[in-house]
Structures are given as structure tokens and as C-alpha cells.
Short mmCIF file of C-alpha atoms in Angstrom, two decimals:
data_model
loop_
_atom_site.label_atom_id
_atom_site.label_comp_id
_atom_site.label_asym_id
_atom_site.label_seq_id
_atom_site.Cartn_x
_atom_site.Cartn_y
_atom_site.Cartn_z
CA MET Q 268 -35.44 -22.33 -126.88
CA LYS Q 269 -37.85 -21.78 -124.01
CA GLU Q 270 -36.56 -24.86 -122.22
CA GLN Q 271 -32.96 -23.63 -122.70
CA MET Q 272 -33.85 -20.22 -121.24
CA GLN Q 273 -35.48 -21.90 -118.24
CA THR Q 274 -32.39 -24.05 -117.79
CA ASN Q 275 -30.08 -21.01 -117.91
CA LEU Q 276 -32.26 -19.15 -115.43
CA LEU Q 277 -32.20 -22.15 -113.11
CA LYS Q 278 -28.40 -22.32 -113.36
CA LYS Q 279 -28.11 -18.60 -112.59
CA PHE Q 280 -30.45 -18.99 -109.63
CA CYS Q 281 -28.41 -21.91 -108.27
CA VAL Q 282 -25.20 -19.91 -108.63
CA PHE Q 283 -26.83 -16.96 -106.84
CA VAL Q 284 -27.97 -19.20 -103.97
CA CYS Q 285 -24.51 -20.75 -103.66
CA CYS Q 286 -22.86 -17.33 -103.62
CA LEU Q 287 -25.35 -16.01 -101.08
CA THR Q 288 -24.80 -19.07 -98.87
CA ALA Q 289 -21.05 -18.60 -99.08
CA MET Q 290 -21.39 -14.93 -98.20
CA PHE Q 291 -23.39 -15.71 -95.07
CA PHE Q 292 -21.07 -18.57 -94.12
CA PHE Q 293 -17.90 -16.52 -94.39
CA ALA Q 294 -19.56 -13.55 -92.70
CA GLY Q 295 -20.32 -15.86 -89.79
CA VAL Q 296 -16.82 -17.28 -89.73
CA SER Q 297 -15.29 -13.82 -89.66
CA HIS Q 298 -16.94 -13.21 -86.29
CA ILE Q 299 -15.59 -16.40 -84.75
CA THR Q 300 -12.42 -15.85 -82.75
CA ALA Q 301 -10.27 -18.78 -81.74
CA GLU Q 302 -9.88 -19.23 -78.01
CA THR Q 303 -6.35 -18.42 -76.86
CA THR Q 304 -4.73 -20.16 -73.91
CA VAL Q 305 -1.50 -18.84 -72.44
CA GLU Q 306 0.34 -21.00 -69.90
CA ILE Q 307 2.16 -18.83 -67.40
CA ASN Q 308 4.40 -19.63 -64.47
CA LEU Q 309 2.83 -18.55 -61.17
CA GLN Q 310 4.82 -20.95 -59.02
CA GLU Q 311 6.23 -18.22 -56.77
CA TYR Q 312 2.73 -17.26 -55.61
CA PHE Q 313 1.89 -20.82 -54.54
CA ASP Q 314 4.79 -20.89 -52.11
CA GLY Q 315 5.42 -24.62 -52.26
CA VAL Q 316 1.73 -25.65 -52.39
CA ASN Q 317 0.58 -27.61 -55.44
CA GLY Q 318 -2.32 -26.04 -57.27
CA THR Q 319 -3.69 -24.33 -60.35
CA ALA Q 320 -4.95 -20.88 -61.28
CA ILE Q 321 -6.91 -19.99 -64.39
CA PHE Q 322 -8.10 -16.57 -65.54
CA TYR Q 323 -10.54 -15.90 -68.38
CA TYR Q 324 -10.87 -12.60 -70.24
CA PRO Q 325 -14.19 -12.56 -72.15
CA GLU Q 326 -13.43 -9.60 -74.40
CA SER Q 327 -10.54 -11.43 -76.03
CA ASP Q 328 -11.80 -14.99 -75.37
CA ALA Q 329 -8.45 -15.76 -73.77
CA HIS Q 330 -7.28 -17.85 -70.83
CA ALA Q 331 -4.15 -17.41 -68.75
CA VAL Q 332 -3.45 -20.60 -66.83
CA TYR Q 333 -0.93 -22.04 -64.42
CA GLN Q 334 -0.79 -25.87 -64.48
CA LYS Q 335 -3.20 -26.37 -67.38
CA GLU Q 336 -3.72 -30.09 -66.83
CA LEU Q 337 -4.73 -29.50 -63.23
CA SER Q 338 -7.10 -26.71 -64.30
CA GLU Q 339 -9.08 -29.31 -66.25
CA LYS Q 340 -9.20 -31.89 -63.44
CA ARG Q 341 -12.61 -32.32 -61.82
CA SER Q 342 -13.13 -32.49 -58.09
CA SER Q 343 -15.79 -31.60 -55.51
CA PRO Q 344 -16.92 -27.95 -55.65
CA CYS Q 345 -17.45 -27.90 -51.87
CA SER Q 346 -18.72 -24.50 -50.69
CA THR Q 347 -18.10 -22.81 -54.05
CA PHE Q 348 -21.38 -24.53 -54.97
CA LYS Q 349 -23.08 -21.92 -52.79
CA ILE Q 350 -22.70 -19.54 -55.73
CA PHE Q 351 -24.77 -21.86 -57.89
CA SER Q 352 -27.29 -22.93 -55.24
CA THR Q 353 -27.87 -19.28 -54.30
CA TYR Q 354 -28.47 -18.50 -57.97
CA VAL Q 355 -31.01 -21.33 -58.24
CA GLY Q 356 -32.63 -20.46 -54.90
CA LEU Q 357 -33.13 -16.83 -55.91
CA ASP Q 358 -34.23 -17.74 -59.43
CA THR Q 359 -36.91 -20.15 -58.17
CA GLY Q 360 -38.05 -17.96 -55.27
CA VAL Q 361 -36.95 -20.49 -52.63
CA ILE Q 362 -34.79 -17.69 -51.20
CA GLN Q 363 -36.22 -14.19 -50.78
CA MET Q 364 -33.66 -11.49 -50.05
CA ASN Q 365 -36.07 -9.59 -47.80
CA ASP Q 366 -37.11 -12.71 -45.90
CA SER Q 367 -34.19 -15.14 -45.89
CA VAL Q 368 -33.71 -16.05 -42.21
CA ARG Q 369 -33.91 -19.75 -41.37
CA THR Q 370 -34.25 -21.25 -37.92
CA TRP Q 371 -31.34 -22.98 -36.20
CA ASN Q 372 -32.21 -26.44 -34.84
CA GLY Q 373 -30.21 -25.99 -31.63
CA THR Q 374 -27.37 -28.36 -32.54
CA THR Q 375 -23.97 -27.05 -31.48
CA TYR Q 376 -21.83 -27.16 -34.60
CA TRP Q 377 -18.04 -27.01 -34.81
CA TYR Q 378 -18.22 -23.51 -36.32
CA GLU Q 379 -19.72 -21.03 -33.84
CA PRO Q 380 -21.26 -18.58 -36.39
CA TRP Q 381 -23.61 -21.39 -37.51
CA ASN Q 382 -25.13 -21.78 -34.04
CA ARG Q 383 -27.99 -19.29 -34.47
CA ASP Q 384 -30.85 -18.30 -36.74
CA ILE Q 385 -29.21 -17.02 -39.89
CA GLY Q 386 -30.11 -15.17 -43.11
CA LEU Q 387 -28.72 -15.42 -46.62
CA PRO Q 388 -25.91 -12.81 -46.50
CA ASP Q 389 -24.35 -14.32 -43.37
CA ALA Q 390 -25.08 -17.89 -44.48
CA PHE Q 391 -23.22 -17.25 -47.74
CA ARG Q 392 -20.24 -15.49 -46.20
CA GLN Q 393 -19.97 -17.91 -43.27
CA SER Q 394 -20.53 -20.93 -45.53
CA CYS Q 395 -23.34 -22.25 -43.34
CA VAL Q 396 -23.88 -25.81 -44.57
CA TRP Q 397 -27.10 -26.54 -42.65
CA TYR Q 398 -28.70 -23.40 -44.13
CA TYR Q 399 -27.87 -24.47 -47.68
CA ARG Q 400 -28.92 -28.05 -47.01
CA GLN Q 401 -32.42 -26.66 -46.29
CA VAL Q 402 -32.37 -24.38 -49.33
CA ILE Q 403 -31.29 -27.18 -51.66
CA ASP Q 404 -33.90 -29.57 -50.27
CA ASP Q 405 -36.56 -26.88 -50.80
CA ILE Q 406 -35.40 -26.45 -54.39
CA GLY Q 407 -35.73 -30.21 -54.89
CA GLN Q 408 -33.73 -32.64 -56.98
CA PRO Q 409 -35.67 -32.34 -60.30
CA VAL Q 410 -35.45 -28.54 -60.36
CA MET Q 411 -31.82 -28.52 -59.29
CA GLN Q 412 -30.97 -31.10 -61.96
CA ALA Q 413 -32.68 -28.96 -64.61
CA HIS Q 414 -30.56 -25.94 -63.63
CA ILE Q 415 -27.40 -28.07 -63.44
CA ASP Q 416 -28.09 -29.35 -66.96
CA GLU Q 417 -28.93 -25.90 -68.33
CA MET Q 418 -25.65 -24.45 -67.07
CA ASN Q 419 -23.66 -27.61 -67.88
CA TYR Q 420 -22.23 -27.72 -64.36
CA GLY Q 421 -19.24 -30.10 -64.34
CA ASN Q 422 -20.20 -33.77 -64.50
CA ARG Q 423 -23.85 -32.80 -63.69
CA ASP Q 424 -24.09 -35.70 -61.23
CA ILE Q 425 -26.27 -34.96 -58.19
CA SER Q 426 -27.33 -38.59 -57.77
CA ASP Q 427 -25.92 -38.74 -54.22
CA TRP Q 428 -28.49 -36.13 -53.17
CA GLN Q 429 -28.08 -36.72 -49.43
CA GLY Q 430 -24.29 -36.94 -49.61
CA ASP Q 431 -24.01 -40.48 -48.28
CA LEU Q 432 -20.74 -40.97 -50.16
CA ASN Q 433 -19.13 -38.56 -47.71
CA GLU Q 434 -18.85 -41.06 -44.88
CA GLY Q 435 -16.65 -38.80 -42.78
CA GLU Q 436 -19.53 -36.48 -41.80
CA PRO Q 437 -22.06 -37.97 -39.33
CA LEU Q 438 -24.64 -35.14 -39.39
CA ALA Q 439 -27.16 -35.32 -42.24
CA GLU Q 440 -27.63 -31.53 -42.32
CA LEU Q 441 -23.92 -31.09 -43.06
CA LYS Q 442 -23.82 -33.50 -46.01
CA GLY Q 443 -24.73 -33.19 -49.67
CA PHE Q 444 -23.89 -34.15 -53.24
CA TRP Q 445 -21.66 -31.06 -53.55
CA LEU Q 446 -19.47 -31.96 -50.55
CA GLU Q 447 -16.85 -34.57 -51.53
CA SER Q 448 -19.60 -36.61 -53.13
CA SER Q 449 -21.04 -37.24 -56.63
CA LEU Q 450 -20.84 -33.74 -58.12
CA LYS Q 451 -17.47 -32.80 -59.68
CA ILE Q 452 -16.23 -29.76 -61.57
CA SER Q 453 -12.91 -28.46 -62.87
CA PRO Q 454 -11.50 -24.96 -62.32
CA LYS Q 455 -11.97 -24.20 -66.03
CA GLU Q 456 -15.60 -25.33 -65.84
CA GLN Q 457 -16.12 -23.21 -62.72
CA ILE Q 458 -15.23 -20.15 -64.80
CA GLN Q 459 -17.53 -21.18 -67.63
CA VAL Q 460 -20.51 -21.69 -65.30
CA LEU Q 461 -19.89 -18.43 -63.44
CA ARG Q 462 -19.77 -16.53 -66.70
CA ARG Q 463 -23.06 -18.06 -67.84
CA ILE Q 464 -24.67 -16.94 -64.58
CA MET Q 465 -23.23 -13.43 -64.57
CA GLU Q 466 -23.85 -12.74 -68.26
CA HIS Q 467 -27.28 -14.36 -68.55
CA PRO Q 468 -29.30 -11.87 -70.64
CA GLU Q 469 -32.42 -12.28 -68.49
CA LYS Q 470 -30.84 -12.51 -65.01
CA GLY Q 471 -29.03 -9.20 -64.59
CA GLU Q 472 -30.66 -8.29 -61.29
CA LEU Q 473 -29.97 -11.74 -59.89
CA ALA Q 474 -26.32 -11.50 -60.97
CA ASN Q 475 -25.99 -8.15 -59.18
CA THR Q 476 -27.39 -9.71 -56.00
CA LEU Q 477 -24.84 -12.51 -56.24
CA LYS Q 478 -22.04 -9.99 -56.68
CA LEU Q 479 -23.12 -8.17 -53.53
CA LEU Q 480 -22.90 -11.45 -51.62
CA MET Q 481 -19.56 -12.35 -53.20
CA LEU Q 482 -17.87 -8.95 -52.74
CA THR Q 483 -14.45 -9.63 -51.24
CA ARG Q 484 -12.49 -6.47 -51.98
CA ASP Q 485 -13.52 -2.97 -53.03
CA ASP Q 486 -10.50 -0.71 -53.44
CA ALA Q 487 -11.56 2.87 -54.18
CA ALA Q 488 -7.98 3.95 -54.83
CA THR Q 489 -7.37 1.48 -57.68
CA GLY Q 490 -10.96 0.82 -58.75
CA LEU Q 491 -10.43 -2.90 -58.19
CA LYS Q 492 -13.42 -4.98 -57.13
CA VAL Q 493 -12.99 -8.68 -56.40
CA TYR Q 494 -15.94 -11.05 -55.96
CA GLY Q 495 -15.42 -14.62 -54.83
CA LYS Q 496 -16.30 -17.66 -52.77
CA THR Q 497 -14.05 -20.11 -50.98
CA GLY Q 498 -14.57 -23.85 -50.72
CA PHE Q 499 -12.82 -26.50 -48.67
CA GLY Q 500 -13.09 -30.27 -48.41
CA ARG Q 501 -11.38 -32.96 -46.37
CA VAL Q 502 -11.30 -36.73 -46.89
CA ASP Q 503 -9.67 -39.10 -44.42
CA GLY Q 504 -8.20 -36.16 -42.54
CA LYS Q 505 -6.50 -34.70 -45.62
CA ASN Q 506 -7.15 -31.35 -47.31
CA THR Q 507 -8.59 -32.72 -50.53
CA ASP Q 508 -9.94 -29.50 -52.08
CA ALA Q 509 -9.23 -25.84 -51.42
CA TRP Q 510 -10.94 -23.34 -53.73
CA PHE Q 511 -11.36 -19.64 -54.40
CA VAL Q 512 -13.61 -18.88 -57.38
CA GLY Q 513 -14.96 -15.59 -58.68
CA LEU Q 514 -14.41 -12.55 -60.87
CA TYR Q 515 -12.82 -9.14 -60.65
CA GLU Q 516 -13.44 -5.77 -62.25
CA ARG Q 517 -10.93 -3.04 -62.95
CA ASP Q 518 -10.75 -0.22 -65.53
CA GLY Q 519 -14.10 -1.25 -66.96
CA LYS Q 520 -12.87 -4.78 -67.67
CA THR Q 521 -14.07 -8.05 -66.18
CA ALA Q 522 -12.06 -11.23 -65.68
CA TYR Q 523 -13.18 -14.56 -64.24
CA PHE Q 524 -10.89 -16.78 -62.20
CA ALA Q 525 -10.70 -20.08 -60.37
CA LEU Q 526 -7.90 -21.23 -58.10
CA ARG Q 527 -7.72 -24.69 -56.57
CA LEU Q 528 -5.07 -26.26 -54.37
CA ASP Q 529 -4.47 -29.97 -54.90
CA ASP Q 530 -2.01 -30.99 -52.19
CA PRO Q 531 -3.69 -33.39 -49.71
CA ASP Q 532 -0.55 -34.04 -47.64
CA ASN Q 533 0.16 -30.34 -47.20
CA PRO Q 534 -1.56 -28.81 -44.12
CA ARG Q 535 -1.19 -25.35 -45.70
CA ALA Q 536 -3.49 -26.31 -48.59
CA THR Q 537 -6.56 -24.53 -47.22
CA SER Q 538 -9.24 -22.31 -48.74
CA ASP Q 539 -7.80 -19.30 -46.91
CA LYS Q 540 -4.48 -20.02 -48.63
CA ALA Q 541 -6.21 -20.35 -52.01
CA LYS Q 542 -7.93 -17.01 -51.49
CA ALA Q 543 -4.70 -15.29 -50.41
CA ILE Q 544 -2.85 -16.61 -53.48
CA ALA Q 545 -5.59 -15.47 -55.87
CA LEU Q 546 -5.76 -11.99 -54.36
CA SER Q 547 -1.98 -11.68 -54.48
CA ILE Q 548 -1.91 -12.59 -58.18
CA ILE Q 549 -4.70 -10.13 -58.97
CA ASP Q 550 -2.98 -7.35 -57.01
CA ASP Q 551 0.27 -7.93 -58.89
CA MET Q 552 -1.38 -7.66 -62.28
CA ASP Q 553 -0.48 -3.97 -61.94
CA GLY Q 554 -3.48 -2.20 -63.33
CA ASN Q 555 -4.70 -5.24 -65.25
CA ALA Q 556 -1.44 -5.56 -67.19
CA LEU Q 557 -2.00 -9.28 -67.68
CA PHE Q 558 -5.36 -8.57 -69.29
CA ALA Q 559 -3.65 -6.21 -71.74
CA GLU Q 560 -1.03 -8.84 -72.58
CA VAL Q 561 -3.55 -11.61 -73.10
CA ARG Q 562 -5.71 -9.37 -75.25
CA ARG Q 563 -2.67 -8.42 -77.32
CA ILE Q 564 -1.84 -12.10 -77.67
CA SER Q 565 -5.38 -12.87 -78.79
CA ASP Q 566 -5.15 -10.15 -81.45
CA SER Q 567 -1.59 -10.80 -82.58
CA GLY Q 568 -1.16 -14.55 -82.33
CA THR Q 569 1.55 -16.78 -80.94
CA THR Q 570 4.48 -14.53 -81.90
CA ALA Q 571 3.31 -11.85 -79.48
CA ALA Q 572 2.49 -14.55 -76.95
CA LYS Q 573 5.99 -15.94 -76.93
CA ALA Q 574 7.43 -12.44 -76.59
CA ALA Q 575 5.13 -11.60 -73.67
CA PHE Q 576 5.57 -14.92 -71.86
CA PRO Q 577 8.98 -16.33 -72.86
CA GLY Q 578 8.92 -18.81 -69.98
CA GLY Q 579 5.45 -20.16 -70.73
CA LYS Q 580 3.56 -22.13 -73.35
CA VAL Q 581 1.07 -20.75 -75.84
CA ASN Q 582 -1.73 -22.73 -77.49
#
């Protein structure tokens, strides 16, 4: 009798544990929202230039993308890597905001604003390669690799540290693994990395500093703030990469974006063009209307998606 009671108690305990496990499991599942991707036609904005644009809305875990396959294609980050290298430089103390000026070596470079002693704000906005070559060398390859791995930056390959694969640039201080070399990243991955930086729970002050450097537009009338960084790369005389990557804020909402032109034979495929296209798309969202649609799609499923974007695809 005693043994039977013990057996029954054991069975009841096992049932209780199973039920409790199921409760916790399903409670966890209920908080998981499936990522929504809406393919939209933005061809008119690109004006005959081949490229992709992808927007991510964290509150609804939803993407709106033009040319989805291209948004997942990796290529050189070029000067958009200055967002990441600035983050690492500030995080490690290699760059100090109140003491960031570095000395020009006297070489006359093709871009006049680089021909002087320069500090971080101007170096970032003028995309001064020699400045960032010094910063990245001061960070060092092991530390940079650790940060690259932590943030899962693209293919995470910085093996061509000096940028020797980029044979078209003769000056060592204008070469690096991020300039048409070993490091590659897709537009979708750009968004993911930028979000990890900006929403890092322990790096809020650093993220705010980055936003100050990246501020591109601040429209008091509409409340729109756009933060971004261009990037541009050429190989064999062709415009291989043209980027504009960043985030924007409006009506208390944040969205991340990456736009890349992939049209080497088109002389209009420049970073200025990429930036102009991105800003035009954001302006035409009409008070963040696209955010509202994507959020509604995320909440309502593919039926609402097809109604909102009849000419696009919904996954």
C-alpha cells in the first residue's frame, strides 16, 4: 500500500512537472512574433538605376523591401563601415570626443577636405579614409575582430587587414579590409548590425553620440529626423557599391534602413544618388504611413498585406 501511494505521488509529480513545463513553453511561444517581410515596388524612385532598399520596423518586427534578393547580397561596406569603426573606437577609448584631432601627414589627397588636421565629426562627415585608417590600426585586429564577431557583422572577414586586395588604390593610408576587400555585408545585415548598436542596453550614450554624427536631416515642422552614412566603392573604374545606411525617427517611432545601388555600368550609381533616393522614399511615407501599413500587416497577416500592397509580394 505504501509503495502504491509513493508510486501515485510520483505519477502526480511527473504530471505536474510536465504541465508546468508546457505552461512555460507556451507562455514563451506566445511572445514570439513571426518576422513579416513585405516586398514593395519602389522602382519609380530609383529612376532607372538598379538597386535595393530595405526598411525595418522593430515594434512590429517587419521588413519592407524592394528587390529582396539584392537586399541579401553581400558586398563591401565601404565608408558605411565608419559607423561601426566609430562605435568600436569610442567603446574602446581609441577615440575621445573631446580630443579627437589627428595630424595630417602633408600628402595632397584627391579630396581637398582631407588635406588638413581633422577631428572626428569632420572625419566622419567627410569620410576621411586616412583618419579612419589610423583609428582602426590603433584599435588593432584582435579587438576589431572581437567586436565584429560580437555584432555578427556580415561575413566577419577582416583578414585583408591592410586592404591589399584593393589593387586600384596605391596609397596604404587609403586602403583597408572594409574598402572593396575581404569584409562583405548585405543591406539586410547592415540594418541588423545598426540596430544592435543603437539598442545595446549598455551603450546608450555611445549610440546618442553616433546619432549626432550621423544626423542628416532634422525637420522641425514634421518631426522627422534622419540619421545616415554614405559609402561608395569603385573597382576597375566602375561604381561597384553605392550605399546610404541609417535610421529615421518620426512620431515617436524608429525605423532602420539600408539602400544600395548595384549598377556598375551606370555612372549615376553613386552614394549621393543612393542618399537622395532614400530620403525621397522616407519623405513620401507621408507621416510614416508605410510604418502603419507594415505594422497592420504584422498584426493582421497576409490578407491585410495583400490589400495594402496589391502589386507586391508578402512572406
